[in-house]
Amino acid sequence: MAASNENLKDMIGQEYKDGFVTDIESESFPPGLNEDTIRAISAKKDEPEFLLEWRLEAYRHWLTMEHPEWAFVEFPKIDFQEISYYSAPKSMADGPKSLDEVDPELISTYNKLGIPLEEQMRLAGVAVDAVFDSVSVATTFKDKLYEAGVIFCSFSEAVKEQPELIKQYLGTVVSQYDNFYAALNAAVFSDGSFVYIPKGVRCPMELSTYFRINAANTGQFERTLIIADEGSHVSYLEGCTAPMRDENQLHAAVVELVILKDAEIKYSTVQNWYPGDENGVGGIYNFVTKRAECREDNAKVSWTQVETGSAITWKYPSVVLKGDNSIGEFYSVALTNNYQQADTGTKMIHHGKNTSSTIISKGISAGHGQNTYRGLVKIGRKAEGARNYTQCDSLLMGDQCGAHTFPYIETKNPSATIEHEASTSKISEDQLFYCMQRGISAEDAVSMIVNGFCKEVFKELPMEFAVEAQALLGISLEGSVG
Amino acid sequence: MPVTQLSNAHYASLLEAKQSNLPGQDLDWLNRLRLQATKEFADGGFPSLRDEEWRYTNISPIEKKQFTLSDKAGDVDASFLKGILLDDCHHLVFVDGFYQAGLSSLDALPEGLVVSAISTGLAENEELIRSLFDSVVETPALGFINLNTALFTDGAVISIKEGVQVEKPIQLAFISSKDGALTVSNSRNLILAKSGSKASVIETYHGAEDTCYLTNVITEVVVEPNARLAHSRLQAESLQAYHVGGVYTRLDSNAIFKQYNYTFGATLSRCEVHAELGTASDCDLDGLFISQDQQHMDNHTRVNHAQPHAVSNEFYKGILNDKSKGVFQGRIVVAEDAQKTDAKMSNRNLLLSDRSEIDSKPQLEIYADDVKCAHGVTVGQLDDAAIFYLRSRGASEQMAKDMLTFAFANEMVERIKINPLKIKVLEELLKRLPQEGMKVEWL
Amino acid sequence: MLKIEDLHVSVEGKEILRGINLEIGAGEVHAIMGPNGSGKSTLSYILAGREGYDITKGRVLFNGKDLLEMSVEERAWAGVFLAFQYPVEVPGVSNIYFLKAALNGIRKYEGLSELDAMDFIATVKGKMKELDMDEKFLYRAVNEGFSGGEKKRNEILQMSVLEPSLCVLDETDSGLDIDALQIVAEGVNRLRDPKRSFVLITHYQRLLDYIKPDFVHVLAHGKVVKSGGPELALELEEQGYAWVDEKKAS
């Protein structure tokens, strides 16, 4: 059941609610990027030699790469020497051992965002890893998860505690050379989340990472690695917010998912980075590489994303379907209002026999927003019996925005079945009149219709996130009904 | 020197070498265009796989072959010609890029219809040609257009007077002879359908068997208000040949344009069908491609809804066998002012072999809000229930599959309204999808 | 309750209504009949406040207030309900949510608190039963994929839940078979109340066999050309609308 009208109405009146700045003393590297920066990050984290080498390989390769220009987004050239690649609250320098030692200012920041970290207030059934600028501040329910055999910790901690797992899996889905921003991330990533679900374990609670950019002029480069061993199951959520600033900030993350035989990962994102103001000033550049590999038979992965924030969203959570009978799913709502731009979609690469994939993409454009779906469905020579179903729908609100659909469909196997459908619509005058004749205001009617448009995606989200996602849409559409 | 550089230098040098053989040397405007295009080609050359519009089609064989220009038309066998010319049509025949008056039949042209070869009509129709030339064709950066502008040897110019309805279709037959081996024919066709007129133009492309050559052709079309033009294209080149072609059309308000595109021949082919739609104009683009062996067939369409209330409907089908590869890219652009646009695109493909491949890229780019746009793509196999039904009536499994494959293609053939063309296309179809005991007359 | 005075309406410069006068008292049922193109549907849209019509002259009073000054939803809150000739599909929005949102909008206007979800569902289910509607309709998107008859029943369901004071039924009988027509008519009859008025817009007498009007008006060429009691409808049924044109000619 959707949130009531009244709630939506209240929310429409709001501005970006997570735009505050936490006043905290930070230790930041001066802007600039060279091998020394990377050595410094690695030293800060006390990393083993192999990881530093890996970072340097990525960096050297990155230097040879050109910035990709193919996306349907426009922004001024980024000066990578102007960015600070590491920023952490000073209080985190000694590595607090427990939550009691964490700066109360940080804890209150997360409280304000609705993510309580204290024991007594924690969200029931959800374990949270809180990442603040370049470092993980705290991870809740670690012990309880440990009992179940689940490893859920910050990436830095995993490097120390689980070097073998890191060595075995890091970069095996998204290599350090993969693309421009993935290579940059590999060189300078500072933290992120690590999850390992052992054989046959069904993770007893939802895992979640909450990303917060606070410091100005820094980039956030986190890296998430999730491994679902044979027959395991996990549901993982991520949320993101940032303060309102007039400068654009770069967020270039990498997420790697490894799914082994009979295992399943459900990965949900509610992305609400600061989108910039109504004139397109400020906002986050969200350039992310997310990829899952169904490495063995019967593996399943499902990406669900609700993208309402960021000045520019540029990402394609993808699935490589290697194992036979493996399944990939992608459910997406992307909203662009004011001057936001989104070029997002997915890639479904079918190699295994009887692999199947589903893509449901809902793009909403309002104001001057430009919304692009870009997707690849590739059926390899050996993907006997592969199936794909794709549906991309666009909803246009206002005559200054744009909705674009660029699917690529490449098929090399005659037994494949591919169906792709796309449509574009607007909220019709008839619909608005009908709703209004029943006493529902235009703004409420629009919210209802937009939520209805996105329903197929929202139903894939865990409960708490579905409510948050609906609320975000209400806010993000503010002022788009003329 | 790398191949690309050699190729660019080679093709760019052809203008100087062959200029004396090209029509309109005494026309300043045309010489300027040719020089400009030569210069642009020398700089840019042919497109590469790095160009988004060419990511699935590698034209490096064309660079390597370094085709030259013929000086004159070769001989064409009378029986070969007979198999090409359609009954009940006006005919213009071009061999190796040169107009052949002796093989053409332009005697009984109706009042209000101008049809001539550019080479012979340049003096009489200079204004018409000048007004149409380069007036519709887009994206000159794609080297083939520059090459055509720089080196075209001939082509047809057609103008239909206001309100005139032309009964018989006009066939433009482009033939490559055995003597034309390793040459490139650059032809340029210009068509103007004036207000309220109605006509039908057919382009056919054939070549001597086992001969390797390149056809590089551009057709520019203007359909004025309330005029209706049907344009068909049958590409049945030699299986050794390369074919790059384009039909670029501008529709004025309330104009109607129906394009039918049949691709069967050439080892590598690329066809662009572009239409710019005026207010309340109506545009249909139909296509069928059937590839075998190692053929590579690439069809690109682009529909620009520039003005409101226009309707476009696009339907392309592909059948791919053996080690062949098909490419379909359809792009619909709806401009900010083009409210009330109704645009549809559908691409359906059948892969018959495990070594065949199809790459499909249907695209929508929309800047107006009150529009209806939809596209659909399918890749799949024949319907099992239909196969079962046919088998239950006594057909063998193979025969049932053949019949259904044929039916899949025939849906596009049935749309042809010109009977002689329909028979011709069916013949090509049956050559590629043989039907036991089937006769063309039955269809 | 409703008073229409010398109402003139044009669409794109063409005059559709040419001076309508009509007075409808509380508890009355008025039928407005007329041939196609007489302006019947236009009248219903004007009452509901649809855009795209130029009101060139006249006024409409609803309980003494100027109806034409009110926005579409204000009219709905004040108690004007239009049962659409072609109910609109609203994909993705469930019937139950839609109804609850509509009802709470009206309750808020009346200064009442939001209805408790349990009570609301119980009420709606009871009303659905009366209209022979399956409960599953509640969870389907508004009118999406409904048959013609289902859509019309859904309109009556909304009417019975929202309890308006003025119900305008635009060609509610069209597309209904005899069984469905009876169910719909019974639904309407149940809602008859001394405080509630009805305007039935219809081409045929058929609907009036089941919903007895107090007054019948014949609309032609944008004017009320004849008014009378229920017997007028029967007269029309026998004679057809030809006399209307004759009348105009003479």
XYZ file of C-alpha atoms in Angstrom, chain A:
482
model
C 0.000 0.000 0.000
C 1.399 3.337 -1.003
C 1.970 6.196 1.380
C -1.165 8.220 1.878
C -1.889 11.312 -0.084
C -1.414 13.556 2.864
C 2.077 12.284 3.417
C 2.985 12.797 -0.205
C 1.521 16.234 -0.159
C 3.578 17.167 2.874
C 6.661 15.820 1.238
C 6.173 17.696 -2.000
C 6.580 20.886 -0.023
C 10.042 19.892 1.143
C 13.433 20.639 -0.226
C 16.444 18.322 -0.267
C 16.269 17.327 3.376
C 19.696 15.788 3.844
C 21.625 18.826 2.696
C 23.146 19.799 6.043
C 26.885 19.877 6.744
C 28.398 18.122 9.752
C 30.811 20.452 11.490
C 33.655 18.142 12.310
C 37.390 18.383 12.115
C 38.660 16.345 9.215
C 42.018 15.233 8.076
C 42.118 15.638 4.317
C 44.879 15.124 1.804
C 45.660 18.218 -0.201
C 44.150 18.091 -3.682
C 46.184 16.286 -6.298
C 46.819 12.840 -7.686
C 50.090 11.031 -8.309
C 51.730 7.814 -7.210
C 52.565 9.355 -3.859
C 48.895 10.062 -3.199
C 48.193 6.408 -3.758
C 51.078 5.288 -1.571
C 49.816 7.627 1.126
C 46.282 6.217 0.979
C 47.656 2.703 1.090
C 49.930 3.577 4.020
C 47.062 5.212 5.892
C 45.222 1.937 5.620
C 48.263 -0.108 6.492
C 47.721 -2.211 3.408
C 49.665 -5.282 2.327
C 52.105 -4.891 -0.535
C 49.958 -6.719 -3.102
C 47.172 -4.196 -2.739
C 49.480 -1.223 -3.199
C 50.881 -2.861 -6.326
C 47.364 -3.447 -7.584
C 46.487 0.194 -6.999
C 49.594 1.372 -8.813
C 48.899 -0.881 -11.799
C 45.446 0.646 -11.993
C 46.837 4.151 -11.755
C 49.451 3.613 -14.435
C 46.830 2.200 -16.714
C 44.426 5.036 -15.924
C 47.051 7.541 -17.068
C 46.903 6.004 -20.545
C 43.115 6.150 -20.752
C 40.953 8.825 -22.312
C 37.877 10.194 -20.642
C 34.831 8.462 -22.181
C 32.572 10.782 -24.159
C 29.790 8.517 -25.352
C 27.227 9.099 -22.633
C 24.271 11.424 -23.130
C 25.435 13.766 -20.375
C 27.160 17.112 -20.419
C 29.497 18.517 -17.830
C 32.691 20.564 -17.793
C 35.971 18.678 -17.902
C 36.947 17.389 -14.488
C 40.355 18.431 -13.217
C 41.533 15.392 -11.302
C 44.301 17.391 -9.665
C 41.726 19.651 -7.994
C 40.199 16.844 -5.993
C 41.240 15.651 -2.575
C 41.414 11.874 -2.547
C 41.219 11.264 1.159
C 39.204 12.866 3.898
C 38.362 11.388 7.272
C 37.128 12.792 10.542
C 40.158 13.400 12.770
C 38.498 11.491 15.546
C 38.626 8.374 13.388
C 42.402 8.525 13.124
C 43.040 6.242 16.090
C 40.491 3.758 14.836
C 37.909 3.695 17.610
C 37.377 0.164 18.826
C 33.733 0.488 19.723
C 30.845 2.772 19.096
C 31.411 4.454 22.468
C 34.657 5.810 21.141
C 33.115 7.235 17.972
C 32.732 11.007 17.848
C 29.180 11.846 19.005
C 28.998 14.402 16.187
C 29.205 11.555 13.677
C 26.613 9.497 15.461
C 24.281 12.467 15.520
C 24.823 12.960 11.789
C 23.549 9.481 11.112
C 20.694 9.927 13.573
C 19.687 13.008 11.644
C 19.695 10.964 8.445
C 17.449 8.410 10.094
C 20.209 5.809 10.472
C 20.712 5.312 14.202
C 23.951 3.522 15.010
C 23.547 3.201 18.785
C 22.753 -0.217 20.070
C 19.383 0.580 21.606
C 18.080 2.535 18.616
C 19.246 0.372 15.768
C 16.916 -0.521 12.973
C 15.599 -3.938 13.770
C 16.686 -6.564 11.302
C 19.085 -4.311 9.395
C 22.831 -4.250 9.909
C 24.434 -0.971 8.845
C 27.943 -0.053 7.727
C 28.186 3.717 7.887
C 30.726 5.283 5.526
C 31.586 8.951 6.114
C 33.682 10.543 3.376
C 36.641 8.194 2.970
C 36.189 5.932 5.978
C 33.793 3.513 7.579
C 32.580 4.947 10.868
C 30.833 1.948 12.333
C 29.262 -1.352 11.458
C 26.330 -2.531 13.515
C 25.291 -6.079 14.458
C 28.731 -7.390 13.496
C 28.801 -9.919 16.301
C 25.385 -11.272 15.626
C 26.287 -11.739 11.971
C 29.592 -13.339 12.916
C 27.688 -16.019 14.809
C 25.935 -16.906 11.574
C 29.296 -16.997 9.825
C 28.584 -13.852 7.839
C 31.433 -11.401 7.458
C 30.183 -7.837 7.157
C 32.728 -5.111 7.749
C 34.411 -2.135 6.177
C 36.667 -2.852 3.241
C 39.731 -1.658 5.170
C 39.008 -4.067 7.949
C 38.523 -6.905 5.494
C 41.906 -6.173 3.971
C 43.435 -6.703 7.406
C 41.291 -9.565 8.620
C 40.508 -11.436 5.402
C 43.439 -10.797 3.071
C 42.996 -14.194 1.401
C 39.398 -13.514 0.397
C 40.357 -10.067 -0.851
C 43.233 -11.475 -2.844
C 41.022 -14.160 -4.311
C 38.100 -11.983 -5.361
C 39.139 -8.321 -5.662
C 38.994 -7.139 -9.257
C 37.724 -10.439 -10.602
C 34.437 -8.910 -11.717
C 35.535 -5.336 -12.398
C 39.245 -5.372 -13.107
C 41.522 -2.512 -12.207
C 41.693 -1.679 -15.937
C 37.985 -1.992 -16.692
C 37.088 1.573 -17.578
C 38.224 5.111 -16.862
C 36.402 5.614 -13.572
C 36.819 2.014 -12.422
C 40.579 2.329 -12.923
C 40.579 5.604 -11.017
C 38.626 3.962 -8.228
C 41.005 1.012 -8.098
C 43.902 3.420 -7.695
C 42.472 5.625 -4.970
C 39.547 3.841 -3.280
C 39.555 4.568 0.407
C 36.912 2.364 1.956
C 33.617 0.636 1.378
C 31.863 -2.493 2.492
C 32.844 -6.131 2.379
C 30.440 -9.037 2.669
C 31.092 -12.752 2.610
C 28.211 -15.188 3.026
C 29.529 -18.703 3.545
C 28.168 -21.859 1.971
C 24.517 -22.585 2.595
C 23.947 -19.575 4.840
C 20.912 -17.421 4.532
C 21.975 -14.085 5.956
C 19.790 -13.552 9.043
C 19.225 -9.863 8.449
C 19.352 -7.212 5.741
C 22.779 -5.696 5.292
C 23.120 -2.097 4.409
C 25.719 0.548 3.757
C 24.992 4.176 4.197
C 27.282 6.528 2.278
C 27.673 10.130 3.299
C 29.836 12.712 1.588
C 30.552 15.580 3.987
C 33.853 17.287 3.246
C 34.047 19.818 0.421
C 36.264 19.325 -2.633
C 36.760 15.662 -1.958
C 35.839 12.791 -4.137
C 34.330 9.690 -2.714
C 35.756 6.488 -4.095
C 34.420 3.515 -2.262
C 34.587 -0.082 -3.240
C 32.146 -2.768 -2.296
C 32.762 -6.476 -2.668
C 30.115 -9.069 -1.917
C 30.697 -12.784 -2.233
C 27.793 -15.205 -1.965
C 29.221 -18.676 -1.626
C 27.360 -21.811 -2.720
C 23.706 -21.918 -1.771
C 23.813 -18.692 0.238
C 21.458 -15.766 0.180
C 21.764 -12.107 1.083
C 19.831 -8.911 0.662
C 21.934 -5.776 0.643
C 20.862 -2.152 0.598
C 22.728 1.057 0.039
C 21.723 4.639 0.583
C 23.558 7.856 -0.215
C 23.251 11.535 0.720
C 25.445 14.622 0.637
C 25.328 18.268 1.773
C 24.132 21.027 -0.499
C 27.144 22.731 -2.015
C 27.584 24.929 -5.047
C 30.523 22.908 -6.343
C 30.089 19.602 -8.087
C 31.609 16.632 -6.316
C 32.703 13.341 -7.787
C 31.548 9.994 -6.520
C 33.162 7.152 -8.452
C 32.415 3.863 -6.779
C 32.907 0.265 -7.810
C 30.688 -2.587 -6.706
C 31.626 -6.186 -7.411
C 29.279 -9.068 -6.713
C 30.368 -12.684 -6.982
C 27.600 -15.265 -6.910
C 28.495 -18.921 -6.770
C 26.404 -22.032 -7.328
C 22.756 -21.815 -6.223
C 23.427 -18.541 -4.394
C 21.484 -15.303 -4.588
C 22.211 -11.641 -4.014
C 19.578 -8.974 -3.954
C 21.164 -5.545 -4.166
C 19.036 -2.457 -3.670
C 20.047 1.156 -3.980
C 18.229 4.297 -3.068
C 20.492 6.991 -4.395
C 19.771 10.455 -3.117
C 23.006 12.358 -3.518
C 22.534 16.097 -3.608
C 21.080 16.826 -7.080
C 22.043 20.488 -7.341
C 19.635 23.382 -7.053
C 16.784 24.351 -9.346
C 19.207 26.166 -11.646
C 21.510 23.184 -11.963
C 24.214 24.577 -9.673
C 26.111 22.039 -7.612
C 25.293 18.399 -7.064
C 27.134 15.108 -7.167
C 28.559 13.463 -10.266
C 27.669 9.861 -9.647
C 29.852 7.775 -11.991
C 29.695 4.235 -10.791
C 30.660 0.802 -12.073
C 28.509 -1.982 -10.686
C 28.752 -5.516 -11.946
C 27.699 -8.922 -10.785
C 28.994 -12.225 -11.983
C 26.827 -15.303 -11.734
C 29.934 -17.426 -11.800
C 28.320 -20.821 -11.379
C 25.102 -22.646 -12.167
C 21.734 -21.496 -10.821
C 23.154 -18.279 -9.414
C 20.821 -15.330 -9.208
C 21.305 -11.625 -8.823
C 18.829 -8.820 -8.721
C 19.699 -5.125 -8.959
C 17.056 -2.670 -7.881
C 17.802 1.022 -8.001
C 15.883 4.183 -7.323
C 17.911 7.093 -8.598
C 16.468 10.428 -7.584
C 19.585 12.347 -6.604
C 22.865 13.457 -8.205
C 23.394 16.178 -10.774
C 24.580 13.467 -13.149
C 23.987 9.763 -12.817
C 26.064 7.594 -15.084
C 25.974 3.910 -14.278
C 24.952 0.516 -15.558
C 24.610 -2.196 -12.912
C 25.336 -5.261 -15.002
C 25.237 -9.010 -14.806
C 27.549 -11.536 -16.420
C 25.569 -14.760 -16.599
C 28.247 -17.442 -16.773
C 26.651 -20.336 -14.934
C 23.938 -22.358 -16.624
C 20.385 -21.450 -15.561
C 21.622 -18.317 -13.862
C 19.304 -15.332 -13.582
C 19.931 -11.596 -13.764
C 17.398 -8.916 -12.974
C 17.475 -5.155 -13.172
C 14.719 -2.933 -11.858
C 15.252 0.792 -12.078
C 13.494 4.058 -11.449
C 15.474 7.097 -12.522
C 14.073 10.542 -12.038
C 15.541 13.731 -13.433
C 14.095 17.065 -12.434
C 15.421 20.622 -12.816
C 18.762 20.251 -14.645
C 19.571 16.698 -13.582
C 20.943 14.273 -16.153
C 20.852 10.504 -16.004
C 22.368 8.005 -18.398
C 21.682 4.687 -16.789
C 20.634 1.155 -17.588
C 22.191 -2.244 -17.491
C 24.128 -4.891 -19.363
C 23.024 -8.485 -19.382
C 25.753 -10.684 -20.795
C 24.536 -14.236 -21.378
C 27.163 -16.976 -21.640
C 25.580 -19.923 -19.824
C 22.851 -22.173 -21.119
C 19.244 -21.364 -20.236
C 20.244 -18.120 -18.600
C 17.546 -15.541 -18.267
C 17.395 -11.839 -17.629
C 14.694 -9.290 -16.958
C 15.048 -5.530 -17.320
C 12.380 -3.143 -16.109
C 13.379 0.484 -16.441
C 11.191 3.459 -15.596
C 12.481 6.903 -16.489
C 10.751 10.055 -15.342
C 11.773 13.404 -16.784
C 10.593 16.713 -15.419
C 11.781 20.316 -15.583
C 14.864 20.444 -17.809
C 15.883 16.906 -16.898
C 17.437 14.591 -19.449
C 16.854 10.911 -18.843
C 18.507 8.210 -20.906
C 18.109 4.473 -20.725
C 21.115 2.696 -22.214
C 21.237 -1.043 -22.093
C 22.996 -3.992 -23.636
C 21.609 -7.486 -23.979
C 24.233 -9.808 -25.346
C 23.585 -13.445 -26.097
C 26.814 -15.364 -26.621
C 27.338 -18.165 -29.089
C 27.011 -20.833 -26.384
C 24.058 -19.375 -24.495
C 21.637 -22.039 -25.663
C 18.045 -21.235 -24.674
C 18.861 -17.794 -23.244
C 15.977 -15.444 -22.617
C 15.630 -11.753 -22.059
C 12.662 -9.563 -21.461
C 13.156 -5.806 -21.455
C 10.662 -3.098 -20.816
C 11.662 0.558 -20.702
C 9.011 3.127 -20.120
C 9.442 6.866 -20.019
C 7.163 9.392 -18.442
C 7.509 13.000 -19.510
C 6.330 15.892 -17.389
C 6.665 19.255 -19.075
C 7.965 20.200 -22.482
C 11.542 21.162 -21.604
C 12.747 17.709 -20.618
C 13.947 14.775 -22.663
C 13.582 11.004 -22.540
C 15.879 8.800 -24.559
C 16.196 5.097 -25.076
C 19.349 3.486 -26.473
C 19.188 -0.274 -26.238
C 21.780 -2.542 -27.838
C 20.726 -6.083 -28.586
C 23.394 -8.505 -29.814
C 22.465 -12.092 -30.447
C 24.652 -14.938 -31.568
C 22.519 -17.898 -30.647
C 19.470 -18.936 -32.669
C 17.688 -20.500 -29.713
C 17.607 -17.218 -27.811
C 14.361 -15.411 -27.198
C 14.529 -11.687 -26.760
C 11.698 -9.317 -26.307
C 12.246 -5.625 -25.976
C 9.524 -3.070 -25.545
C 9.721 0.623 -24.957
C 7.114 3.281 -24.646
C 6.869 6.939 -23.865
C 3.903 8.592 -22.300
C 2.846 11.637 -20.415
C 0.284 12.091 -17.722
C -2.779 12.785 -19.806
C -5.185 15.636 -19.291
C -7.968 13.053 -19.147
C -6.340 11.265 -16.233
C -5.793 14.483 -14.316
C -9.345 15.653 -14.934
C -10.755 12.313 -13.841
C -8.746 12.333 -10.603
C -9.630 15.955 -9.922
C -13.319 15.276 -10.528
C -13.043 12.744 -7.729
C -11.621 15.436 -5.458
C -7.913 14.620 -5.752
C -5.710 17.665 -6.311
C -3.504 17.852 -9.396
C -0.313 17.478 -7.389
C -1.632 14.435 -5.529
C -2.909 12.954 -8.745
C 0.533 13.324 -10.318
C 2.190 11.707 -7.305
C -0.254 8.840 -7.437
C 0.274 8.281 -11.127
C 4.061 8.505 -10.848
C 4.072 6.027 -7.986
C 1.822 3.781 -10.033
C 4.214 4.098 -12.967
C 7.064 2.923 -10.735
C 5.174 0.225 -8.895
C 6.806 -2.686 -10.683
C 10.176 -1.493 -9.427
C 9.126 -0.464 -5.914
C 7.724 -3.887 -5.216
C 11.253 -5.258 -5.593
C 12.560 -3.066 -2.781
C 12.643 -4.140 0.856
C 9.784 -2.560 2.794
C 11.647 0.307 4.522
C 13.285 1.313 1.290
C 10.065 1.247 -0.701
C 8.556 3.847 1.596
C 11.685 5.974 1.447
C 11.775 5.705 -2.343
C 8.203 6.875 -2.684
C 8.882 9.754 -0.365
C 11.925 10.742 -2.417
C 9.912 10.817 -5.624
C 7.425 13.152 -3.981
C 10.184 15.526 -2.987
C 12.084 15.315 -6.209
C 9.041 16.224 -8.261
C 8.505 19.386 -6.326
C 7.496 22.236 -8.578
C 7.224 20.059 -11.661
C 3.443 20.288 -11.834
C 2.554 23.499 -13.594
